[in-house]
Amino acid sequence: MSDHLLVSTRKGLFSLVRGNGGWRVARYWFLGDNVTLAHIDPRDGAWYAALDLGHFGVKLHRSDDRGEHWQEIAVPTYAEGETVTMGDGKPPQPASLQLLWSLACGGADEPGRLWAGTIPGGLFRSDDRGDSWQLVRGLWDLPERREWFGGGYDFPGIHSICVDPRDPRTLRVAVSTGGAWISRDGGEHWQVASHGMRAAYMPPERQFDPLVQDVHRMVQCPAAPDALWVQHHCGVFRSTDGAQRWQEIANVPPSVFGFAVAVHPRKPDTAWFVPAVKDECRVPVDGRLAVARTRDGGESFDLLMQGLPQEHAYDLVYRHGLAIDASGEHLAIGSTTGGLWISEDQGDRWQAAPARLPPVHAVSFVD
């Protein structure tokens, strides 16, 4: 089980460790800066921290000694003249990096390879640990990309990247808003992979159009890579055939809306969600923070609340604000109001971290 957690917040990156007295804040970096994402590469132990510095742009840092030293490295960039055309009727706009929204490692036999998903909807590849980046033109140049549009942001974005552990040339990505996509040749060619999802916000004739699905988060079971779970703007969906087809799960208590999802690393039928009230409200249902867990592929759910605030709790958990460690025992959730809770028993009981943190963007276990 992991005893180390990285928490990316609006005002810095924090390290929490578990000892005899429970969890505690051990260190912090980039204090005062907006750290949007942290990523750990299990192949070489490198840590990556993505920052959004507003006027000064997006930055990326790498540490090879667990945070003792950080080196600023390159970020994905769009060439002059690249434009973004969207399906919501807005005129084409110049493409420029707005947010580094996701990071993923290549295969064990691909040293140095990283994948990055960005707003405005570009996927990038690095083969030198982030020292340089190349736009994946196979996805960027798809005519279907013109149907994508922004969800909570003005532009579409790639927030989820699933690299198949059996074959790292098989990639699955999810877009808000633009559905899910799969490549089986390292990004050269792509097919839409969101058939079966339903977008209730679209006119009836387009609700099942795979190009307009607002996927909030997509995760893949490492031990059973054909098993994937999605938290969608309009519900929860599951695939057991590698994203060829999705099944809607309609019985998630107390709400099918949310942003975050995690799947057990070895048990593909076990997954966790953090439900909320949808659309313009976006707070926990009835002001009670809860986690929904299924252990039977969505047939039934447990509503887990022990240790979580149950009165006047307005903590929203973003896409990367829910994490599970490699053992499948420890989970963590971080909220938009700076709340952080950790479970050591698959969510049955939760312990609040002894800190008042800034708003949390993402949590990551160091396994």
Short mmCIF file of C-alpha atoms in Angstrom, two decimals:
data_model
loop_
_atom_site.label_atom_id
_atom_site.label_comp_id
_atom_site.label_asym_id
_atom_site.label_seq_id
_atom_site.Cartn_x
_atom_site.Cartn_y
_atom_site.Cartn_z
CA MET A 1 0.00 0.00 0.00
CA SER A 2 1.17 3.51 -0.75
CA ASP A 3 2.01 5.77 2.18
CA HIS A 4 2.78 8.84 0.07
CA LEU A 5 0.41 11.22 -1.71
CA LEU A 6 1.00 14.25 -3.96
CA VAL A 7 -1.73 16.90 -3.93
CA SER A 8 -1.85 19.52 -6.70
CA THR A 9 -3.57 22.72 -5.57
CA ARG A 10 -4.32 26.29 -6.55
CA LYS A 11 -1.42 27.43 -4.34
CA GLY A 12 1.25 24.76 -4.62
CA LEU A 13 2.13 21.06 -4.69
CA PHE A 14 1.93 19.28 -1.32
CA SER A 15 3.40 15.96 -0.19
CA LEU A 16 1.55 13.95 2.45
CA VAL A 17 3.01 10.86 4.10
CA ARG A 18 1.58 8.27 6.45
CA GLY A 19 3.27 7.45 9.72
CA ASN A 20 2.36 6.11 13.14
CA GLY A 21 0.21 9.15 13.85
CA GLY A 22 -1.66 9.05 10.55
CA TRP A 23 -1.25 11.23 7.51
CA ARG A 24 0.64 14.55 7.65
CA VAL A 25 1.94 17.23 5.31
CA ALA A 26 5.65 16.54 4.87
CA ARG A 27 6.75 19.04 2.19
CA TYR A 28 5.51 21.53 -0.34
CA TRP A 29 6.80 23.05 -3.56
CA PHE A 30 5.80 25.98 -5.84
CA LEU A 31 4.03 27.63 -2.91
CA GLY A 32 1.60 30.26 -4.20
CA ASP A 33 1.65 28.91 -7.77
CA ASN A 34 -1.26 27.17 -9.46
CA VAL A 35 -0.19 23.51 -9.77
CA THR A 36 -2.80 21.82 -11.95
CA LEU A 37 -1.41 18.29 -12.17
CA ALA A 38 1.32 16.03 -10.80
CA HIS A 39 2.41 12.83 -12.50
CA ILE A 40 4.73 10.03 -11.36
CA ASP A 41 6.55 7.87 -13.92
CA PRO A 42 6.89 4.37 -12.39
CA ARG A 43 9.51 3.40 -14.98
CA ASP A 44 12.25 5.74 -13.77
CA GLY A 45 10.72 7.39 -10.70
CA ALA A 46 10.55 10.86 -12.23
CA TRP A 47 7.97 13.33 -10.94
CA TYR A 48 6.31 15.92 -13.17
CA ALA A 49 4.41 19.03 -12.08
CA ALA A 50 2.29 21.11 -14.46
CA LEU A 51 1.66 24.74 -13.55
CA ASP A 52 -0.76 27.33 -14.93
CA LEU A 53 0.74 30.75 -14.19
CA GLY A 54 -1.93 32.79 -15.93
CA HIS A 55 -0.26 35.70 -17.70
CA PHE A 56 3.06 33.79 -17.71
CA GLY A 57 1.51 30.70 -19.30
CA VAL A 58 1.71 26.96 -18.73
CA LYS A 59 4.94 25.52 -17.29
CA LEU A 60 6.18 21.97 -16.73
CA HIS A 61 8.80 20.84 -14.20
CA ARG A 62 10.53 17.49 -13.67
CA SER A 63 12.26 16.07 -10.61
CA ASP A 64 14.52 13.01 -10.67
CA ASP A 65 15.07 12.91 -6.90
CA ARG A 66 11.56 12.91 -5.45
CA GLY A 67 11.26 16.64 -5.19
CA GLU A 68 14.71 17.56 -3.89
CA HIS A 69 15.38 19.47 -7.10
CA TRP A 70 13.11 20.57 -9.95
CA GLN A 71 14.06 21.41 -13.54
CA GLU A 72 11.81 23.38 -15.87
CA ILE A 73 11.32 21.51 -19.15
CA ALA A 74 9.45 22.13 -22.38
CA VAL A 75 5.68 22.33 -22.72
CA PRO A 76 3.61 21.32 -25.75
CA THR A 77 3.25 24.19 -28.19
CA TYR A 78 1.09 24.85 -31.23
CA ALA A 79 2.71 26.11 -34.41
CA GLU A 80 1.79 29.52 -35.72
CA GLY A 81 -1.20 29.26 -38.02
CA GLU A 82 -2.83 26.31 -36.26
CA THR A 83 -6.51 26.99 -35.56
CA VAL A 84 -9.33 25.45 -33.57
CA THR A 85 -12.68 24.97 -35.30
CA MET A 86 -15.50 23.87 -33.00
CA GLY A 87 -18.94 22.38 -33.46
CA ASP A 88 -20.75 24.97 -31.32
CA GLY A 89 -20.80 27.64 -34.00
CA LYS A 90 -17.92 29.76 -32.75
CA PRO A 91 -15.58 31.11 -35.44
CA PRO A 92 -12.16 29.43 -35.82
CA GLN A 93 -9.63 30.69 -33.32
CA PRO A 94 -5.83 30.46 -33.11
CA ALA A 95 -4.59 27.39 -31.25
CA SER A 96 -2.45 28.09 -28.22
CA LEU A 97 -1.77 26.08 -25.08
CA GLN A 98 -4.38 26.90 -22.43
CA LEU A 99 -3.91 23.97 -20.04
CA LEU A 100 -1.83 20.82 -19.74
CA TRP A 101 -4.75 18.64 -18.67
CA SER A 102 -3.33 15.10 -18.61
CA LEU A 103 -0.04 13.21 -18.60
CA ALA A 104 0.56 9.49 -19.20
CA CYS A 105 3.59 7.23 -19.55
CA GLY A 106 4.44 5.11 -22.54
CA GLY A 107 5.16 1.41 -22.25
CA ALA A 108 7.91 -0.28 -20.26
CA ASP A 109 9.82 -0.76 -23.52
CA GLU A 110 9.42 2.92 -24.49
CA PRO A 111 11.87 4.73 -22.20
CA GLY A 112 11.32 8.46 -22.19
CA ARG A 113 7.94 8.36 -23.92
CA LEU A 114 5.22 10.55 -22.43
CA TRP A 115 1.81 11.58 -23.65
CA ALA A 116 0.16 14.91 -22.86
CA GLY A 117 -3.44 15.99 -23.39
CA THR A 118 -4.14 19.69 -23.64
CA ILE A 119 -6.75 22.33 -24.03
CA PRO A 120 -7.49 23.10 -26.93
CA GLY A 121 -7.87 19.41 -27.74
CA GLY A 122 -4.40 18.40 -28.86
CA LEU A 123 -2.52 15.22 -27.97
CA PHE A 124 1.29 15.48 -27.80
CA ARG A 125 4.09 12.90 -27.60
CA SER A 126 7.54 13.20 -26.09
CA ASP A 127 10.32 10.66 -26.49
CA ASP A 128 12.83 12.44 -24.26
CA ARG A 129 11.05 12.75 -20.90
CA GLY A 130 9.40 16.02 -21.77
CA ASP A 131 12.43 17.88 -23.13
CA SER A 132 10.57 18.25 -26.43
CA TRP A 133 7.04 17.56 -27.69
CA GLN A 134 5.40 16.72 -31.02
CA LEU A 135 1.74 17.25 -31.86
CA VAL A 136 0.01 13.97 -32.77
CA ARG A 137 -1.27 15.03 -36.15
CA GLY A 138 -3.27 11.85 -36.71
CA LEU A 139 -5.78 13.06 -34.12
CA TRP A 140 -5.40 16.80 -34.64
CA ASP A 141 -6.07 16.60 -38.39
CA LEU A 142 -9.19 14.42 -38.13
CA PRO A 143 -12.13 16.09 -39.92
CA GLU A 144 -14.36 14.90 -37.06
CA ARG A 145 -12.46 17.12 -34.64
CA ARG A 146 -14.44 20.06 -36.03
CA GLU A 147 -17.44 18.65 -34.13
CA TRP A 148 -15.70 19.00 -30.75
CA PHE A 149 -16.50 21.91 -28.44
CA GLY A 150 -15.75 23.13 -24.93
CA GLY A 151 -17.40 21.73 -21.84
CA GLY A 152 -16.56 23.85 -18.82
CA TYR A 153 -13.84 25.60 -20.82
CA ASP A 154 -14.07 27.66 -23.99
CA PHE A 155 -12.15 25.01 -25.96
CA PRO A 156 -12.32 21.19 -26.03
CA GLY A 157 -9.66 19.35 -24.08
CA ILE A 158 -8.10 15.90 -23.61
CA HIS A 159 -8.20 15.03 -19.91
CA SER A 160 -7.84 11.22 -19.98
CA ILE A 161 -5.17 9.11 -21.68
CA CYS A 162 -5.22 5.32 -21.26
CA VAL A 163 -2.16 3.46 -22.56
CA ASP A 164 -2.88 -0.24 -22.97
CA PRO A 165 -0.37 -2.20 -20.82
CA ARG A 166 -0.49 -5.13 -23.27
CA ASP A 167 0.50 -2.99 -26.24
CA PRO A 168 1.51 0.66 -25.67
CA ARG A 169 0.72 1.46 -29.29
CA THR A 170 -2.95 1.11 -28.34
CA LEU A 171 -4.12 4.44 -26.92
CA ARG A 172 -7.52 5.57 -25.73
CA VAL A 173 -8.26 9.20 -24.99
CA ALA A 174 -11.35 11.07 -23.81
CA VAL A 175 -12.38 14.59 -24.75
CA SER A 176 -14.63 17.18 -23.15
CA THR A 177 -16.52 17.64 -25.34
CA GLY A 178 -15.72 15.18 -28.14
CA GLY A 179 -16.24 11.61 -26.98
CA ALA A 180 -13.65 8.85 -26.68
CA TRP A 181 -11.11 7.82 -29.32
CA ILE A 182 -8.82 4.84 -29.91
CA SER A 183 -5.61 4.38 -31.87
CA ARG A 184 -3.93 1.00 -32.39
CA ASP A 185 -0.80 2.26 -34.13
CA GLY A 186 0.72 4.74 -31.71
CA GLY A 187 -1.43 7.68 -32.72
CA GLU A 188 -1.16 7.55 -36.51
CA HIS A 189 -4.82 6.64 -37.07
CA TRP A 190 -7.89 7.07 -34.85
CA GLN A 191 -11.45 5.79 -34.54
CA VAL A 192 -14.24 7.20 -32.42
CA ALA A 193 -14.87 4.97 -29.38
CA SER A 194 -17.90 6.43 -27.60
CA HIS A 195 -20.72 4.39 -29.13
CA GLY A 196 -23.46 3.78 -26.57
CA MET A 197 -22.93 7.00 -24.63
CA ARG A 198 -25.87 9.38 -24.39
CA ALA A 199 -25.78 13.19 -24.36
CA ALA A 200 -29.10 14.41 -22.96
CA TYR A 201 -28.13 18.04 -23.64
CA MET A 202 -28.26 17.48 -27.41
CA PRO A 203 -31.35 17.42 -29.68
CA PRO A 204 -32.97 13.96 -29.74
CA GLU A 205 -31.53 13.04 -33.13
CA ARG A 206 -27.96 13.64 -31.89
CA GLN A 207 -28.07 12.35 -28.31
CA PHE A 208 -26.25 9.13 -29.23
CA ASP A 209 -23.85 10.79 -31.67
CA PRO A 210 -20.41 9.58 -30.49
CA LEU A 211 -18.75 12.85 -31.59
CA VAL A 212 -20.61 15.09 -29.11
CA GLN A 213 -20.29 13.13 -25.86
CA ASP A 214 -19.03 15.11 -22.86
CA VAL A 215 -16.81 12.57 -21.13
CA HIS A 216 -15.67 13.95 -17.77
CA ARG A 217 -13.15 11.20 -16.99
CA MET A 218 -12.16 7.78 -18.38
CA VAL A 219 -10.12 5.14 -16.53
CA GLN A 220 -8.87 1.67 -17.48
CA CYS A 221 -8.28 -1.35 -15.24
CA PRO A 222 -4.54 -2.18 -15.46
CA ALA A 223 -5.08 -5.91 -14.94
CA ALA A 224 -8.01 -6.10 -17.40
CA PRO A 225 -7.41 -3.34 -19.97
CA ASP A 226 -10.60 -4.06 -21.93
CA ALA A 227 -12.55 -2.89 -18.86
CA LEU A 228 -13.05 0.88 -18.80
CA TRP A 229 -15.27 3.21 -16.78
CA VAL A 230 -16.46 6.70 -17.69
CA GLN A 231 -17.99 9.49 -15.66
CA HIS A 232 -19.96 11.47 -18.24
CA HIS A 233 -21.83 14.75 -17.96
CA CYS A 234 -25.05 12.76 -18.30
CA GLY A 235 -24.24 9.60 -16.39
CA VAL A 236 -21.90 6.68 -15.74
CA PHE A 237 -20.87 4.30 -18.52
CA ARG A 238 -18.92 1.04 -18.60
CA SER A 239 -17.20 -0.90 -21.37
CA THR A 240 -15.97 -4.48 -21.22
CA ASP A 241 -14.72 -4.72 -24.81
CA GLY A 242 -12.00 -2.08 -24.97
CA ALA A 243 -14.35 0.88 -25.63
CA GLN A 244 -15.98 -0.64 -28.68
CA ARG A 245 -19.34 -0.26 -26.94
CA TRP A 246 -20.52 1.42 -23.74
CA GLN A 247 -23.32 0.46 -21.35
CA GLU A 248 -25.10 3.14 -19.32
CA ILE A 249 -25.23 2.57 -15.54
CA ALA A 250 -28.33 4.37 -14.32
CA ASN A 251 -28.55 3.40 -10.63
CA VAL A 252 -25.63 5.31 -9.06
CA PRO A 253 -26.75 6.84 -5.73
CA PRO A 254 -27.46 9.63 -5.05
CA SER A 255 -26.72 11.02 -8.55
CA VAL A 256 -25.25 9.84 -11.84
CA PHE A 257 -23.54 13.21 -12.34
CA GLY A 258 -19.96 13.88 -11.28
CA PHE A 259 -16.44 14.37 -12.57
CA ALA A 260 -14.21 11.71 -11.00
CA VAL A 261 -13.96 7.94 -11.33
CA ALA A 262 -11.40 5.36 -10.18
CA VAL A 263 -11.19 1.64 -10.94
CA HIS A 264 -9.56 -1.07 -8.84
CA PRO A 265 -6.17 -2.01 -10.35
CA ARG A 266 -6.96 -5.75 -10.38
CA LYS A 267 -10.76 -6.03 -10.08
CA PRO A 268 -12.43 -4.50 -13.15
CA ASP A 269 -15.92 -4.71 -11.64
CA THR A 270 -14.96 -2.45 -8.73
CA ALA A 271 -15.11 1.31 -9.26
CA TRP A 272 -15.65 4.51 -7.27
CA PHE A 273 -17.46 7.77 -8.10
CA VAL A 274 -18.09 11.09 -6.32
CA PRO A 275 -21.69 12.10 -7.17
CA ALA A 276 -22.95 15.70 -7.28
CA VAL A 277 -25.81 17.89 -8.46
CA LYS A 278 -25.28 18.61 -12.16
CA ASP A 279 -25.13 21.62 -14.44
CA GLU A 280 -25.42 25.09 -12.94
CA CYS A 281 -25.34 23.97 -9.27
CA ARG A 282 -22.48 21.46 -9.00
CA VAL A 283 -22.38 20.69 -5.28
CA PRO A 284 -22.80 17.44 -3.33
CA VAL A 285 -26.38 16.16 -3.20
CA ASP A 286 -28.14 17.58 -0.11
CA GLY A 287 -24.86 19.09 1.08
CA ARG A 288 -23.49 15.67 2.04
CA LEU A 289 -20.18 14.50 0.61
CA ALA A 290 -20.33 10.83 -0.39
CA VAL A 291 -18.50 8.28 -2.53
CA ALA A 292 -20.38 5.61 -4.49
CA ARG A 293 -18.71 2.21 -4.91
CA THR A 294 -19.69 -0.78 -6.99
CA ARG A 295 -18.12 -4.21 -6.69
CA ASP A 296 -20.28 -5.99 -9.24
CA GLY A 297 -19.89 -3.99 -12.42
CA GLY A 298 -22.61 -1.46 -11.64
CA GLU A 299 -25.36 -3.90 -10.63
CA SER A 300 -25.40 -2.39 -7.13
CA PHE A 301 -23.66 0.38 -5.20
CA ASP A 302 -22.56 1.17 -1.66
CA LEU A 303 -22.82 4.79 -0.57
CA LEU A 304 -19.73 5.54 1.53
CA MET A 305 -19.94 8.48 3.95
CA GLN A 306 -18.19 7.50 7.19
CA GLY A 307 -15.67 10.24 7.99
CA LEU A 308 -16.89 12.58 5.25
CA PRO A 309 -18.76 15.82 6.10
CA GLN A 310 -22.52 15.28 6.12
CA GLU A 311 -23.89 18.76 6.78
CA HIS A 312 -23.38 21.91 4.70
CA ALA A 313 -20.58 20.27 2.69
CA TYR A 314 -20.08 21.94 -0.69
CA ASP A 315 -16.95 20.11 -1.78
CA LEU A 316 -16.84 19.34 -5.49
CA VAL A 317 -14.25 16.78 -6.65
CA TYR A 318 -12.75 17.47 -10.06
CA ARG A 319 -11.70 14.93 -12.71
CA HIS A 320 -8.29 14.17 -11.23
CA GLY A 321 -9.33 14.70 -7.62
CA LEU A 322 -9.91 10.98 -6.91
CA ALA A 323 -7.02 8.50 -6.83
CA ILE A 324 -6.42 4.87 -5.91
CA ASP A 325 -3.06 3.31 -5.11
CA ALA A 326 -1.56 0.22 -6.72
CA SER A 327 -2.78 -2.05 -3.93
CA GLY A 328 -6.42 -1.08 -4.46
CA GLU A 329 -6.78 -0.34 -0.73
CA HIS A 330 -5.91 3.33 -0.34
CA LEU A 331 -8.05 6.04 -1.94
CA ALA A 332 -7.88 9.82 -1.71
CA ILE A 333 -10.27 12.61 -2.69
CA GLY A 334 -9.46 16.31 -2.84
CA SER A 335 -12.07 19.03 -3.25
CA THR A 336 -12.53 22.49 -4.68
CA THR A 337 -12.75 23.91 -1.16
CA GLY A 338 -9.40 22.43 -0.11
CA GLY A 339 -10.77 19.35 1.63
CA LEU A 340 -8.67 16.19 1.50
CA TRP A 341 -9.79 12.77 2.75
CA ILE A 342 -7.95 9.45 2.65
CA SER A 343 -9.32 5.93 3.03
CA GLU A 344 -7.23 2.89 3.88
CA ASP A 345 -10.02 0.33 3.41
CA GLN A 346 -11.39 0.90 -0.11
CA GLY A 347 -13.63 3.77 0.99
CA ASP A 348 -15.45 2.19 3.95
CA ARG A 349 -14.00 4.84 6.27
CA TRP A 350 -12.39 8.20 5.51
CA GLN A 351 -9.92 10.32 7.47
CA ALA A 352 -9.59 14.06 6.94
CA ALA A 353 -6.04 15.27 6.33
CA PRO A 354 -4.74 17.54 9.13
CA ALA A 355 -4.39 20.58 6.88
CA ARG A 356 -6.47 23.37 5.36
CA LEU A 357 -5.28 23.21 1.78
CA PRO A 358 -5.96 25.48 -1.18
CA PRO A 359 -8.51 24.23 -3.75
CA VAL A 360 -7.39 20.80 -4.99
CA HIS A 361 -7.02 20.06 -8.70
CA ALA A 362 -5.55 16.55 -8.52
CA VAL A 363 -4.30 13.82 -6.18
CA SER A 364 -1.71 11.14 -7.03
CA PHE A 365 -0.34 8.26 -4.97
CA VAL A 366 3.41 7.64 -5.09
CA ASP A 367 3.52 3.84 -5.36
#
